[in-house]
Short mmCIF file of C-alpha atoms in Angstrom, two decimals:
data_model
loop_
_atom_site.label_atom_id
_atom_site.label_comp_id
_atom_site.label_asym_id
_atom_site.label_seq_id
_atom_site.Cartn_x
_atom_site.Cartn_y
_atom_site.Cartn_z
CA MET A 1 -26.15 22.94 95.56
CA ASP A 2 -24.75 25.51 97.95
CA ASP A 3 -21.21 26.69 97.38
CA GLN A 4 -18.68 24.71 99.37
CA THR A 5 -16.15 26.54 101.53
CA GLY A 6 -13.27 25.56 103.75
CA PRO A 7 -10.54 22.97 103.20
CA SER A 8 -11.27 19.88 101.14
CA PRO A 9 -11.57 16.51 102.84
CA ARG A 10 -8.31 14.59 102.49
CA TRP A 11 -9.87 12.02 100.15
CA VAL A 12 -11.01 14.79 97.79
CA SER A 13 -7.60 16.49 97.91
CA THR A 14 -6.04 13.19 96.85
CA TYR A 15 -8.20 13.12 93.72
CA LEU A 16 -6.97 16.63 92.84
CA ASN A 17 -3.31 15.63 93.20
CA GLN A 18 -1.47 15.31 89.89
CA ARG A 19 0.62 12.35 91.06
CA HIS A 20 -2.57 10.46 91.90
CA ILE A 21 -4.23 11.40 88.61
CA ALA A 22 -1.24 10.07 86.63
CA LYS A 23 -1.77 6.57 88.09
CA ILE A 24 -5.53 6.05 87.75
CA GLN A 25 -6.78 3.27 85.50
CA ALA A 26 -10.04 2.01 84.10
CA ARG A 27 -10.62 -1.51 85.36
CA VAL A 28 -10.92 -3.40 82.10
CA PRO A 29 -9.77 -6.91 81.22
CA GLU A 30 -6.56 -7.65 79.37
CA PRO A 31 -5.65 -7.12 76.64
CA ARG A 32 -6.44 -3.45 77.10
CA PRO A 33 -7.48 -1.57 73.94
CA VAL A 34 -4.76 0.44 72.26
CA VAL A 35 -5.47 4.13 72.81
CA PRO A 36 -3.52 6.93 71.09
CA HIS A 37 -1.61 9.48 73.12
CA GLU A 38 -2.46 12.16 70.55
CA ILE A 39 -5.50 12.92 68.41
CA SER A 40 -5.23 15.49 65.61
CA GLY A 41 -2.00 16.78 67.16
CA TYR A 42 -3.51 17.20 70.64
CA ARG A 43 -1.99 15.20 73.51
CA LEU A 44 -4.74 13.69 75.65
CA THR A 45 -4.75 13.98 79.41
CA HIS A 46 -4.33 10.68 81.24
CA PRO A 47 -7.96 10.51 82.45
CA ALA A 48 -9.21 11.12 78.90
CA ARG A 49 -7.09 8.23 77.59
CA GLU A 50 -8.35 5.92 80.33
CA MET A 51 -11.94 6.97 79.61
CA LEU A 52 -11.50 6.09 75.94
CA CYS A 53 -9.79 2.80 76.89
CA TRP A 54 -12.78 1.86 79.06
CA TRP A 55 -15.30 2.81 76.36
CA LEU A 56 -13.52 0.78 73.67
CA SER A 57 -13.30 -2.21 76.00
CA VAL A 58 -16.92 -2.31 77.15
CA ARG A 59 -18.49 -1.78 73.74
CA GLY A 60 -17.19 -5.18 72.58
CA ASP A 61 -18.53 -5.90 69.09
CA GLN A 62 -21.17 -3.16 69.26
CA GLN A 63 -20.82 0.19 67.53
CA ILE A 64 -21.24 1.90 70.90
CA PRO A 65 -21.82 0.53 74.41
CA SER A 66 -25.32 0.63 75.85
CA ALA A 67 -26.39 1.92 79.24
CA ASP A 68 -26.57 -1.71 80.37
CA ASP A 69 -22.81 -1.99 79.74
CA VAL A 70 -21.98 0.85 82.13
CA ASP A 71 -20.74 -0.61 85.42
CA LEU A 72 -19.40 2.23 87.54
CA ARG A 73 -17.31 -0.27 89.52
CA SER A 74 -15.05 -0.56 86.47
CA LEU A 75 -14.71 3.23 86.53
CA VAL A 76 -14.11 3.63 90.26
CA GLU A 77 -10.70 5.29 89.78
CA LEU A 78 -12.06 7.60 87.07
CA THR A 79 -15.38 8.45 88.72
CA PRO A 80 -14.07 11.59 90.52
CA TYR A 81 -13.46 13.16 87.08
CA ILE A 82 -16.55 11.87 85.26
CA ARG A 83 -19.83 13.40 84.21
CA TYR A 84 -22.49 10.95 83.03
CA MET A 85 -25.56 12.49 81.42
CA SER A 86 -28.86 11.33 79.94
CA TRP A 87 -30.99 12.87 77.22
CA GLU A 88 -34.39 13.59 78.77
CA GLY A 89 -35.76 15.39 75.70
CA ASP A 90 -34.66 16.81 72.36
CA GLU A 91 -32.91 19.69 74.10
CA SER A 92 -32.64 18.37 77.65
CA LEU A 93 -29.36 16.78 78.82
CA VAL A 94 -29.34 16.07 82.55
CA ILE A 95 -26.25 15.28 84.64
CA ARG A 96 -26.70 11.98 86.50
CA VAL A 97 -23.15 11.46 87.82
CA PHE A 98 -20.82 14.36 88.66
CA GLY A 99 -17.52 13.25 90.17
CA SER A 100 -16.24 14.41 93.55
CA ALA A 101 -13.20 16.15 92.05
CA LEU A 102 -15.52 18.04 89.69
CA CYS A 103 -17.80 18.99 92.58
CA GLU A 104 -14.80 20.38 94.43
CA ALA A 105 -13.56 22.38 91.42
CA ALA A 106 -17.07 23.65 90.64
CA GLY A 107 -17.84 24.45 94.26
CA MET A 108 -21.14 22.58 93.95
CA ASP A 109 -22.70 19.26 92.98
CA LEU A 110 -24.29 19.55 89.54
CA ARG A 111 -26.23 16.27 89.61
CA GLY A 112 -29.74 16.84 88.32
CA VAL A 113 -28.79 19.96 86.37
CA ASP A 114 -30.01 20.22 82.77
CA LEU A 115 -27.13 21.64 80.73
CA PHE A 116 -29.44 23.30 78.22
CA ALA A 117 -32.15 24.57 80.58
CA PHE A 118 -30.76 28.08 81.02
CA GLY A 119 -32.28 29.64 77.92
CA GLU A 120 -30.83 30.50 74.56
CA TYR A 121 -27.21 31.50 74.18
CA GLU A 122 -24.98 31.94 71.17
CA ASN A 123 -24.28 28.56 69.50
CA ARG A 124 -26.61 26.62 71.82
CA GLN A 125 -28.07 24.72 68.87
CA ARG A 126 -24.56 23.95 67.59
CA ASP A 127 -23.61 22.47 70.97
CA ILE A 128 -26.73 20.29 71.02
CA ALA A 129 -26.20 19.14 67.43
CA ARG A 130 -22.57 18.20 68.08
CA LEU A 131 -23.55 15.99 71.02
CA LYS A 132 -26.46 14.42 69.12
CA LEU A 133 -24.05 13.54 66.30
CA LEU A 134 -21.87 11.31 68.50
CA PRO A 135 -24.14 8.22 68.60
CA GLU A 136 -25.40 8.77 65.06
CA HIS A 137 -21.98 8.69 63.37
CA PRO A 138 -20.74 7.15 65.79
CA CYS A 139 -17.69 8.94 67.16
CA GLY A 140 -16.40 10.70 70.23
CA ALA A 141 -15.44 14.32 70.71
CA ILE A 142 -13.02 16.34 72.78
CA ALA A 143 -14.39 19.79 73.47
CA PHE A 144 -12.28 22.59 74.87
CA TRP A 145 -13.94 25.26 76.98
CA ASN A 146 -12.71 28.50 78.51
CA ILE A 147 -13.75 29.16 82.10
CA THR A 148 -12.61 31.53 84.83
CA ASP A 149 -12.10 30.77 88.50
CA GLN A 150 -13.50 32.84 91.34
CA ASN A 151 -10.36 35.00 91.29
CA GLY A 152 -10.91 35.86 87.62
CA GLU A 153 -8.04 33.68 86.35
CA PRO A 154 -8.78 32.00 83.00
CA HIS A 155 -8.49 28.24 82.50
CA LEU A 156 -8.96 25.81 79.62
CA LEU A 157 -10.91 22.59 80.19
CA GLU A 158 -10.70 19.34 78.21
CA MET A 159 -13.97 17.42 78.02
CA MET A 160 -13.67 13.92 76.59
CA THR A 161 -17.18 13.02 75.45
CA LEU A 162 -18.34 9.56 74.32
CA PRO A 163 -21.79 8.22 73.39
CA ILE A 164 -23.69 5.56 75.33
CA GLY A 165 -26.68 3.86 73.74
CA PRO A 166 -30.03 3.49 75.48
CA GLY A 167 -30.84 0.86 78.07
CA ALA A 168 -34.30 -0.33 79.03
CA ASP A 169 -35.52 3.25 79.45
CA GLY A 170 -34.72 4.10 75.82
CA LYS A 171 -32.62 7.16 76.69
CA ASP A 172 -29.31 7.94 74.98
CA ARG A 173 -26.51 8.97 77.28
CA ILE A 174 -23.13 10.66 77.22
CA ILE A 175 -20.14 9.90 79.41
CA GLY A 176 -16.77 11.58 79.71
CA THR A 177 -14.05 13.16 81.78
CA VAL A 178 -13.35 16.81 82.55
CA MET A 179 -9.78 17.98 83.16
CA PRO A 180 -7.97 21.33 83.20
CA ILE A 181 -5.23 21.79 80.62
CA LYS A 182 -1.97 23.49 81.47
CA LYS A 183 1.67 23.11 80.56
CA PRO A 184 3.29 20.60 82.95
CA GLU A 185 5.44 23.33 84.50
CA ASP A 186 2.34 25.47 85.16
CA MET A 187 0.14 22.73 86.63
CA PRO A 188 -0.04 22.89 90.44
CA GLU A 189 0.66 19.62 92.24
CA VAL A 190 -2.77 19.85 93.84
CA TRP A 191 -5.55 21.63 91.94
CA ASP A 192 -6.89 24.30 94.30
CA LYS A 193 -9.01 26.50 92.03
CA THR A 194 -12.77 26.93 92.35
CA MET A 195 -14.49 27.77 89.09
CA ASP A 196 -16.93 30.65 88.69
CA MET A 197 -20.09 28.74 87.82
CA GLU A 198 -22.16 31.91 87.53
CA LYS A 199 -20.65 32.50 84.08
CA HIS A 200 -21.41 30.39 81.03
CA LEU A 201 -18.48 28.41 79.68
CA ASP A 202 -17.00 29.87 76.51
CA PHE A 203 -16.48 27.35 73.69
CA HIS A 204 -12.89 27.26 72.44
CA ASP A 205 -12.57 24.33 70.02
CA ALA A 206 -13.49 20.69 69.45
CA ILE A 207 -11.98 17.68 67.72
CA PHE A 208 -13.78 14.45 66.86
CA VAL A 209 -12.45 11.09 68.04
CA ASP A 210 -12.41 8.23 65.53
CA VAL A 211 -13.70 5.05 67.21
CA GLY A 212 -13.54 2.96 64.05
CA HIS A 213 -16.05 4.69 61.77
CA GLY A 214 -14.13 7.78 60.71
CA ILE A 215 -15.06 11.28 61.80
CA PRO A 216 -17.70 13.73 60.55
CA GLN A 217 -16.61 16.00 57.73
#
């Protein structure tokens, strides 16, 4: 997981281009599920909407999709922006898929990293409890996190987070997209920031996503 330096390969740069991002789609059959543009007054990024569209489509008549329902071929256009994680213990959440656009923005590939393996920090138990609640309710969540890039500039990230039920291995999972949030006039055409991964992300806010069962009170 060494830091990456130098110019991005052209195919990675394409995934960081806003015009490309605006056109990506989850490959789901028609009719596509109806997905809101706004939740609790917040306007979703396009990848977050497509992630929710995919999730609603593949779950069918189930409360939540299972790991056996996850076919990454249907997410090929979204995969650069996706993190797919599995619970390996009560407080162990390991990244299994970390998209190429996320690797570029992070400056490293975080596959195999346990999100909660870096010791106690303020509100660690709250973060774990919020993620554990998603399959239990069930519902989704959009978490907003503050992070700084390697030049010290602050950024706000949107993390669409949706539950995936266990497959044959019995492990619950979480899937979702990660996107920076900026006003349209402030968003560069091609995202060229590298985040400072030495610092812990600072929680900003979260909203729950109603997937047909209401939201936690």
